[in-house]
Short mmCIF file of C-alpha atoms and ligand atoms in Angstrom, two decimals:
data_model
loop_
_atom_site.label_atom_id
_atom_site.label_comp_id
_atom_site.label_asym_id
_atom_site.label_seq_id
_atom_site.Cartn_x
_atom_site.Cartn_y
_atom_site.Cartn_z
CA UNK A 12 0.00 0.00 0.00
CA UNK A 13 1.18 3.63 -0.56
CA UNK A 14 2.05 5.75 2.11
CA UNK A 15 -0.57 8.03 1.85
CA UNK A 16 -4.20 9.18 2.92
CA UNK A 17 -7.12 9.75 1.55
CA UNK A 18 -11.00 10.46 2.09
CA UNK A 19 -11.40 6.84 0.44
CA UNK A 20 -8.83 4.95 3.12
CA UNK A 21 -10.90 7.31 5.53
CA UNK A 22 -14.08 5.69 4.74
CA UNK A 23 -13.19 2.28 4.62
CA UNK A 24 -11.08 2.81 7.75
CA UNK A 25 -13.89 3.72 9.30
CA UNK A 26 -16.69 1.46 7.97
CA UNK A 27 -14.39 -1.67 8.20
CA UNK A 28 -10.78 -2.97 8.61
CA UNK A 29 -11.19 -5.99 6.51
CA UNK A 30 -12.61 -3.94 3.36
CA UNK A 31 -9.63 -1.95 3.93
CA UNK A 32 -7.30 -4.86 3.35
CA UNK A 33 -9.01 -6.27 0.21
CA UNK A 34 -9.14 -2.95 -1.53
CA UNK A 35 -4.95 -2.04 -0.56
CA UNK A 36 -3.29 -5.29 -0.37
CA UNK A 37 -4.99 -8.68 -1.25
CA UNK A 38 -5.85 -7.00 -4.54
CA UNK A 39 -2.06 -5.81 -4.91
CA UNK A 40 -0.22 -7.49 -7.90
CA UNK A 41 3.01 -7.42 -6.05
CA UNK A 42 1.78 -8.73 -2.22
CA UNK A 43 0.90 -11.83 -0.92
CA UNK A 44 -2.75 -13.29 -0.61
CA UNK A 45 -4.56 -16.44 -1.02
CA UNK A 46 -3.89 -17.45 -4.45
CA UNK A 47 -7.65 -19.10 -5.13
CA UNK A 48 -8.95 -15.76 -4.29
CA UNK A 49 -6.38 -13.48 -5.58
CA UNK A 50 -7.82 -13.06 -9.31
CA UNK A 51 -11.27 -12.58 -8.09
CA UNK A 52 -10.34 -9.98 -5.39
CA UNK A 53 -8.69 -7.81 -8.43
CA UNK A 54 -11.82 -8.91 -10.17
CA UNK A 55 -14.43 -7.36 -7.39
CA UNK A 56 -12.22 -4.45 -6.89
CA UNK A 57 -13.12 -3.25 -10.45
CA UNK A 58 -16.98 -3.25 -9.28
CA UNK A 59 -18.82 -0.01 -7.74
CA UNK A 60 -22.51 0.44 -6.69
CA UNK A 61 -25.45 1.88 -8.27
CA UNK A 62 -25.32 5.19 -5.67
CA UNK A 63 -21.14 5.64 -5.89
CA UNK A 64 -22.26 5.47 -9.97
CA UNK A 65 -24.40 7.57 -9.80
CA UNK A 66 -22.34 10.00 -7.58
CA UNK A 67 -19.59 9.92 -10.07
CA UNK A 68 -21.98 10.50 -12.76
CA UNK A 69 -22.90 13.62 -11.02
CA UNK A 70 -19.51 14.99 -10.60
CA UNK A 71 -18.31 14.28 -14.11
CA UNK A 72 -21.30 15.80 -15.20
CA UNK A 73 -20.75 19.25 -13.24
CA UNK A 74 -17.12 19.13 -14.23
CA UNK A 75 -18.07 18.50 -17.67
CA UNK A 76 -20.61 21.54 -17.45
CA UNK A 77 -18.06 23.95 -15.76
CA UNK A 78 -15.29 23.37 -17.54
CA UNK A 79 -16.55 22.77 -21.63
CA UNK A 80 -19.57 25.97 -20.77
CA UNK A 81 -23.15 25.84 -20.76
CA UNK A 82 -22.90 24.44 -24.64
CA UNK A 83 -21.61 21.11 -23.44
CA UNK A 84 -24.97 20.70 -21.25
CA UNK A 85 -27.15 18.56 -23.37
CA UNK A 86 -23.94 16.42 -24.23
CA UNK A 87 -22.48 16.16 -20.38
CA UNK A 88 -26.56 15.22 -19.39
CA UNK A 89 -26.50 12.37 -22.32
CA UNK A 90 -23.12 11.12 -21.68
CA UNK A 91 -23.55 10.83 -17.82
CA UNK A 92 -27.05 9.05 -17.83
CA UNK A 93 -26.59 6.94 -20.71
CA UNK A 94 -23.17 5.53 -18.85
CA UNK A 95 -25.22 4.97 -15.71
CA UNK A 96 -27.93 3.00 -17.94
CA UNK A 97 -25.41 0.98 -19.48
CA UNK A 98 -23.77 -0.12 -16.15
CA UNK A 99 -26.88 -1.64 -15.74
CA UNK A 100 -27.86 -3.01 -18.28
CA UNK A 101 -24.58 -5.05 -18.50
CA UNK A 102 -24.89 -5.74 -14.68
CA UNK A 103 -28.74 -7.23 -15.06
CA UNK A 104 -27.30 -9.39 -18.08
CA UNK A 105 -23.57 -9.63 -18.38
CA UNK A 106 -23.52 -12.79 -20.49
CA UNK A 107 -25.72 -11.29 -22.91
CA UNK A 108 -24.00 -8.36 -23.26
CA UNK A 109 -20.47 -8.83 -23.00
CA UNK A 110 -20.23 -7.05 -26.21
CA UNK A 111 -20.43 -3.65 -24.23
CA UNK A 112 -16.80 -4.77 -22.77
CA UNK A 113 -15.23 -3.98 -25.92
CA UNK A 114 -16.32 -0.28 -25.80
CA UNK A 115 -13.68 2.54 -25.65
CA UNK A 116 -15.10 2.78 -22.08
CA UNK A 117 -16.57 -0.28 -20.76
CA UNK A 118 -19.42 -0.11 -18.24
CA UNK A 119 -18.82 -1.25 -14.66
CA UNK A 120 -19.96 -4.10 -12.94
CA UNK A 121 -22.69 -3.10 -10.38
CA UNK A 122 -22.32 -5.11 -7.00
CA UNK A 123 -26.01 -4.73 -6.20
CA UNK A 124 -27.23 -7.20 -9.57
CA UNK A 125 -23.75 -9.40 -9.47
CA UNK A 126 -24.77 -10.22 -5.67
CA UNK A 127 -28.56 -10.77 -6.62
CA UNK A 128 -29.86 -8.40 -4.43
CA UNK A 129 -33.51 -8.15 -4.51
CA UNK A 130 -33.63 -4.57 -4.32
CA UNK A 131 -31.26 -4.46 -6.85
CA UNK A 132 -33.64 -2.64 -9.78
CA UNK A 133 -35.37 -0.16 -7.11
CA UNK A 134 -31.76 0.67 -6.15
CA UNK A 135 -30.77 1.25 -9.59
CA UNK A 136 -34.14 3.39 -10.06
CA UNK A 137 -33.64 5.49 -7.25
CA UNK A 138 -30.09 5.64 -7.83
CA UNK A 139 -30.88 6.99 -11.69
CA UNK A 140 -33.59 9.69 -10.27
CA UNK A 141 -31.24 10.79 -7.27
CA UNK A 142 -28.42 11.33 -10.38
CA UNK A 143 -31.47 12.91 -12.81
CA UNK A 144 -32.48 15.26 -9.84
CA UNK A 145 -29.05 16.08 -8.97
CA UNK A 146 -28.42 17.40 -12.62
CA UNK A 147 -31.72 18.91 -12.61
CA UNK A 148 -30.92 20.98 -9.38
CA UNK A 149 -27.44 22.02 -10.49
CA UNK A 150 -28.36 23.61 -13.29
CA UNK A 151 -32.02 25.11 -12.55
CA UNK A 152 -32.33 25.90 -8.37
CA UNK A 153 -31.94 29.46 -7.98
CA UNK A 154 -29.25 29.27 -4.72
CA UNK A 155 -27.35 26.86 -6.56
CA UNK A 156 -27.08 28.61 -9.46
CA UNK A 157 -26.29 31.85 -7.77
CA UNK A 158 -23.37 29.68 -5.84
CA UNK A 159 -21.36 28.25 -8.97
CA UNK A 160 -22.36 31.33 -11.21
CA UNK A 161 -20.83 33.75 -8.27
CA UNK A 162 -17.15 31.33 -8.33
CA UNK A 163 -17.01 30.52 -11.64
CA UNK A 164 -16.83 34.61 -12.93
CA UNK A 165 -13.49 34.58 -11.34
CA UNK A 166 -10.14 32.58 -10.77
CA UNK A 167 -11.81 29.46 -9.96
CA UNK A 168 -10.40 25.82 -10.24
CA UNK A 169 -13.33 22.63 -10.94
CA UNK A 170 -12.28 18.70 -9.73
CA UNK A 171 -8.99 20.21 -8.82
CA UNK A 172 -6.32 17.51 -7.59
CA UNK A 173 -4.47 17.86 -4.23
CA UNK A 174 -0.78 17.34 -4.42
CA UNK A 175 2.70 18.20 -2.97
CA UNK A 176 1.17 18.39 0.29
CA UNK A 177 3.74 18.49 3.51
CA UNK A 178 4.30 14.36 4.58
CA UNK A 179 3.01 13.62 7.90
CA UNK A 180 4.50 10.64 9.48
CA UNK A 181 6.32 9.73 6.25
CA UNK A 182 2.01 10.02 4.34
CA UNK A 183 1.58 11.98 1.41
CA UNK A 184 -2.20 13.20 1.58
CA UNK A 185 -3.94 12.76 -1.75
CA UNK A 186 -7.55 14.50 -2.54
CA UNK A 187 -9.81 16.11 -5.07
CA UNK A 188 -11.65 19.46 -4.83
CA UNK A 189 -14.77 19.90 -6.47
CA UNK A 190 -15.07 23.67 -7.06
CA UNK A 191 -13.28 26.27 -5.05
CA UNK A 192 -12.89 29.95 -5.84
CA UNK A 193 -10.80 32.80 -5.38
CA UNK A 194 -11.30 36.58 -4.87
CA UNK A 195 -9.33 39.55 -3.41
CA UNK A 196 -11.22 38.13 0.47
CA UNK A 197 -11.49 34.65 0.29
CA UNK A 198 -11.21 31.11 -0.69
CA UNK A 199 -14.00 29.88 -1.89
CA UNK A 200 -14.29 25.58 -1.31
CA UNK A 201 -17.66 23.84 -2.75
CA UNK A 202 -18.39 20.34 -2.21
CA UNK A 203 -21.03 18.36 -4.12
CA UNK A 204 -23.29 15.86 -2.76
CA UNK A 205 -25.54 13.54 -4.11
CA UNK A 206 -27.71 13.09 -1.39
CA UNK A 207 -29.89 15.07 1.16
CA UNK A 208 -28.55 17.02 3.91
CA UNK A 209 -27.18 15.68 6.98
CA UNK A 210 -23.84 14.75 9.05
CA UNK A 211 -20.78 16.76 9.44
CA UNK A 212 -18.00 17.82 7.69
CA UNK A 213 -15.37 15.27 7.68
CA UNK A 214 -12.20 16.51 9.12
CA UNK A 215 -9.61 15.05 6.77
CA UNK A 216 -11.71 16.81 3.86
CA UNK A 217 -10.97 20.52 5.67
CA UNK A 218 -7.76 19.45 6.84
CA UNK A 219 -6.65 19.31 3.02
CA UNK A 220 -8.55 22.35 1.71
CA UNK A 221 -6.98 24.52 4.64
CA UNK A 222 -3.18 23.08 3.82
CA UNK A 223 -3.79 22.92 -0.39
CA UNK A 224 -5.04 26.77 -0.02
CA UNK A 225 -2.21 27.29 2.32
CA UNK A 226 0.01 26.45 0.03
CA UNK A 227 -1.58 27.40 -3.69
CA UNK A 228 -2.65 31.06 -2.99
CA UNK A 229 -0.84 31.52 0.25
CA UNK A 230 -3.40 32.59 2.85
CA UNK A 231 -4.08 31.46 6.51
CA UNK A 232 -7.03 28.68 7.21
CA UNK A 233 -9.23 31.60 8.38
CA UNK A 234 -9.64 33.21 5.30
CA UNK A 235 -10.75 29.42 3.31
CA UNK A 236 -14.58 28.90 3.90
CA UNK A 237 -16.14 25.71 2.87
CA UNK A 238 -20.13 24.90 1.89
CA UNK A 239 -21.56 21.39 0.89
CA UNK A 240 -24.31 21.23 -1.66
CA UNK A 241 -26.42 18.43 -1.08
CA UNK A 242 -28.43 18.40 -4.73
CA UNK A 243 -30.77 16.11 -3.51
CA UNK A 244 -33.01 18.84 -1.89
CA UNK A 245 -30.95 21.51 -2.80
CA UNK A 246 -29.51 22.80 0.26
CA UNK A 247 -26.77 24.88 0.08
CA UNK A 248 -25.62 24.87 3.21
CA UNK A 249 -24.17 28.39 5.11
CA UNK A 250 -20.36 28.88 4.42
CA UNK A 251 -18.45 27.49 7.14
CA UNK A 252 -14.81 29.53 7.90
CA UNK A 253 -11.63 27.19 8.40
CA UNK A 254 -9.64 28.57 11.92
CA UNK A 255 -6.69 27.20 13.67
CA UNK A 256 -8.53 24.68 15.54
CA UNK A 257 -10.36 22.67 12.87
CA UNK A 258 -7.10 22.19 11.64
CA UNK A 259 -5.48 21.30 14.71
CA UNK A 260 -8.03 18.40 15.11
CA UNK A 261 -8.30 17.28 11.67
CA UNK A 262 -4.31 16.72 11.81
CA UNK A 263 -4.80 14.76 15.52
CA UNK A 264 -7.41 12.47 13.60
CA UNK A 265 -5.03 12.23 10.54
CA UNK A 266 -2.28 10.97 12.84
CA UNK A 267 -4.34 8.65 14.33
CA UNK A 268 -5.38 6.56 10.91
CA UNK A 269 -1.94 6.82 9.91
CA UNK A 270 -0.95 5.33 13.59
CA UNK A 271 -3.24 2.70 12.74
CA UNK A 272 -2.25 1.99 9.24
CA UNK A 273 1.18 1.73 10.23
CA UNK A 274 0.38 -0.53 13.20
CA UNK A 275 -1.55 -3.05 10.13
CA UNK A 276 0.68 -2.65 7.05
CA UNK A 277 3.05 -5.44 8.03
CA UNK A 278 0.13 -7.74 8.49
CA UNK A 279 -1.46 -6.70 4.83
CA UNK A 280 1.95 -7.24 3.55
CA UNK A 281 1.83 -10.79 4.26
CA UNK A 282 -1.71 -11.20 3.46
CA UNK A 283 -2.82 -11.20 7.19
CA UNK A 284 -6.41 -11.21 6.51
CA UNK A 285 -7.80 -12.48 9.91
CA UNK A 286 -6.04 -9.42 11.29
CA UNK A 287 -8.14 -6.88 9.87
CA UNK A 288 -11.37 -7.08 11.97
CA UNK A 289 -14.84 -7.57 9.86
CA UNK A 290 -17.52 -4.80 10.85
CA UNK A 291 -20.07 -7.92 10.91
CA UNK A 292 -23.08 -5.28 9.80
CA UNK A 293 -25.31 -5.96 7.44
CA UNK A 294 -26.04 -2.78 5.94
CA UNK A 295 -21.95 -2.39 5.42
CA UNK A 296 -21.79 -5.81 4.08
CA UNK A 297 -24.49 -5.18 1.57
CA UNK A 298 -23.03 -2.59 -0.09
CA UNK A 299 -19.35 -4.07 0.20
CA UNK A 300 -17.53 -5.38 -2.85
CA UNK A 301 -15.94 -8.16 -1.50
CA UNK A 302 -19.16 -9.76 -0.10
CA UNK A 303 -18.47 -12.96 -2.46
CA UNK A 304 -14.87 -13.57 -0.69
CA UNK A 305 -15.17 -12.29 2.89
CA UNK A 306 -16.04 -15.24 5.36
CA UNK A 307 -17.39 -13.09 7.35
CA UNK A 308 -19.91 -11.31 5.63
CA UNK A 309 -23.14 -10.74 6.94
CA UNK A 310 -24.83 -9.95 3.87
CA UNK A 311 -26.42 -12.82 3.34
CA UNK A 312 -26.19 -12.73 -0.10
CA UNK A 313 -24.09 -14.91 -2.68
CA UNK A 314 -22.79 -14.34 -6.53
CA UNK A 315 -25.37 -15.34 -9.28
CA UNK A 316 -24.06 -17.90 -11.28
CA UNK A 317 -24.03 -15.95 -14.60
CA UNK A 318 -21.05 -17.24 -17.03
CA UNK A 319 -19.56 -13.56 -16.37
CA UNK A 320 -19.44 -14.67 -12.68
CA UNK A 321 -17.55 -17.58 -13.28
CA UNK A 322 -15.40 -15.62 -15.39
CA UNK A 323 -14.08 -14.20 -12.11
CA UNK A 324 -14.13 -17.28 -9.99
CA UNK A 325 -10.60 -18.48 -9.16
CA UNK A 326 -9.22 -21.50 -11.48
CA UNK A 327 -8.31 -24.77 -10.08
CA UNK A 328 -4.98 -24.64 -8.29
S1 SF4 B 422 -18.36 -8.35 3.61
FE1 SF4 B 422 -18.71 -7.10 5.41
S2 SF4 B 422 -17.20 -7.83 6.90
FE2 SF4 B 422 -16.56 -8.55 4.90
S3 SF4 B 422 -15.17 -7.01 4.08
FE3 SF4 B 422 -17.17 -6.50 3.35
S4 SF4 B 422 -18.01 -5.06 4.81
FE4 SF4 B 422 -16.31 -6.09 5.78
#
């Protein structure tokens, strides 16, 4: 695994330790794991669900939009919705249309229809209006408009990578920012959600806007604010100021994963998986990739037996 941290290693660090070690080191090329399970591991990792689809829909979309001007809209809408309906279509039937792995861009395996989940099509449906509504709201609610219109007139900067970051602990800290703006005052940081409102900002997330805007434009935390748009119901939440102390505490809880990712990296690198604990929860399980090769998933759920499936099965040692 790389030395480094991101929101993604955030998430699964937090949702659960054994995800963690399928996604950075069973799947690994170069690092030991059980070799019946090693080609379907690299197999699963490829998959995603219909909501993180349709969440990256939504962001290419708006990056599309932003970037190309408001004549690209008709094309960015297309593109992004027809590559979500594609996804599943191949994921309902991926014997029958295998064909669609040939394409320039070939369309995802979605873990919800590989795992036969029963909800799988009223996932997909809600997952294809949430990613509808989201473009909808983008483009056509007033405040949200207002937002991206206001950042956008001036020096502004749309899916913006963070790199060159100071190391902590020997880390690197990679990120994206969605939208963020500057003007002679401020810094302005937008981040897009799919969803409805709710929860808090996650610490990591202002950690790296307050030390990338440190570093690009030279100006203290205090002067970076940061609003989430949740373009489910359109709220567009107040601007919320970076100080000295949100940065303080998102650096303790940064030190902490990396603590703990040092602590299990010698155990990943010999393809320790008992070591990393399973959450046991079924709701985490469900949506988890590597349902189909944990032991201890609680999913309750199993591959279908689709030739595409048992494309991915290990062969016979
Ligand atoms: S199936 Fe459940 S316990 Fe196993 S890795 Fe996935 S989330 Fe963790």
């Amino acid at each position: 695994m790389r030395r480094s941290h991101s929101y993604s290693k955030r998430e699964l660090l937090n949702s659960c330790l054994r995800q963690f070690f399928y996604e950075y080191y069973a799947a690994s090329k170069k690092l030991p794991f059980d070799s019946a399970r090693k080609p379907l591991v690299q197999k699963l990792k490829e998959f995603t669900g219909v909501y993180l689809l349709a969440g990256e829909k939504l962001h290419w979309f708006i990056e599309q939009f932003l970037k190309k001007g408001p004549s690209s809209r008709d094309w960015a809408e297309r593109t992004s919705t027809s590559g979500f309906d594609l996804a599943v279509r191949y994921s309902r039937d991926p014997e029958a249309n295998a064909g669609l792995q040939n394409l320039a861009y070939p369309p995802p395996m979605l873990l919800e229809f590989y795992y036969g989940d029963p909800r799988a099509e009223e996932l997909a449906e809600k997952a294809r209006e949430a990613l509808f509504r989201g473009v909808r709201r983008f483009l056509e609610h007033e405040p949200v408009k207002k937002l991206w219109s206001e950042i956008t007139t001036g020096e502004h900067y749309v899916e913006q990578r963070v790199g060159g970051l100071p190391k902590f602990d020997e880390f690197g800290i990679e990120g994206q920012i969605d939208l963020v703006g500057r003007d002679t005052e401020r810094v302005r940081v937008v981040d897009w959600k799919l969803g409805v409102s709710g929860g808090s900002h996650d610490s990591l997330q202002m950690l790296i806007y307050g030390l990338w805007a440190e570093k690009k434009f030279r100006v203290e935390p205090s002067q970076v604010s940061v609003r989430r748009v949740f373009l489910g119901d359109g709220t567009v939440e107040p601007d919320r100021p970076l100080d000295r102390g949100i940065m303080v505490v998102g650096k303790a809880r940064m030190l902490q994963d990396i603590e703990l990712m040092k602590e299990l990296d010698p155990y990943g690198r010999t393809g320790m998986e008992e070591v990393f604990s399973p959450c046991h929860r079924e709701n985490v399980c469900r949506q988890c990739k590597y349902q189909g090769i944990c032991p201890d998933s609680r999913s309750g759920l199993a591959p279908k037996q689709t030739s595409a499936s048992l494309m991915v099965l290990p062969s016979p040692v």
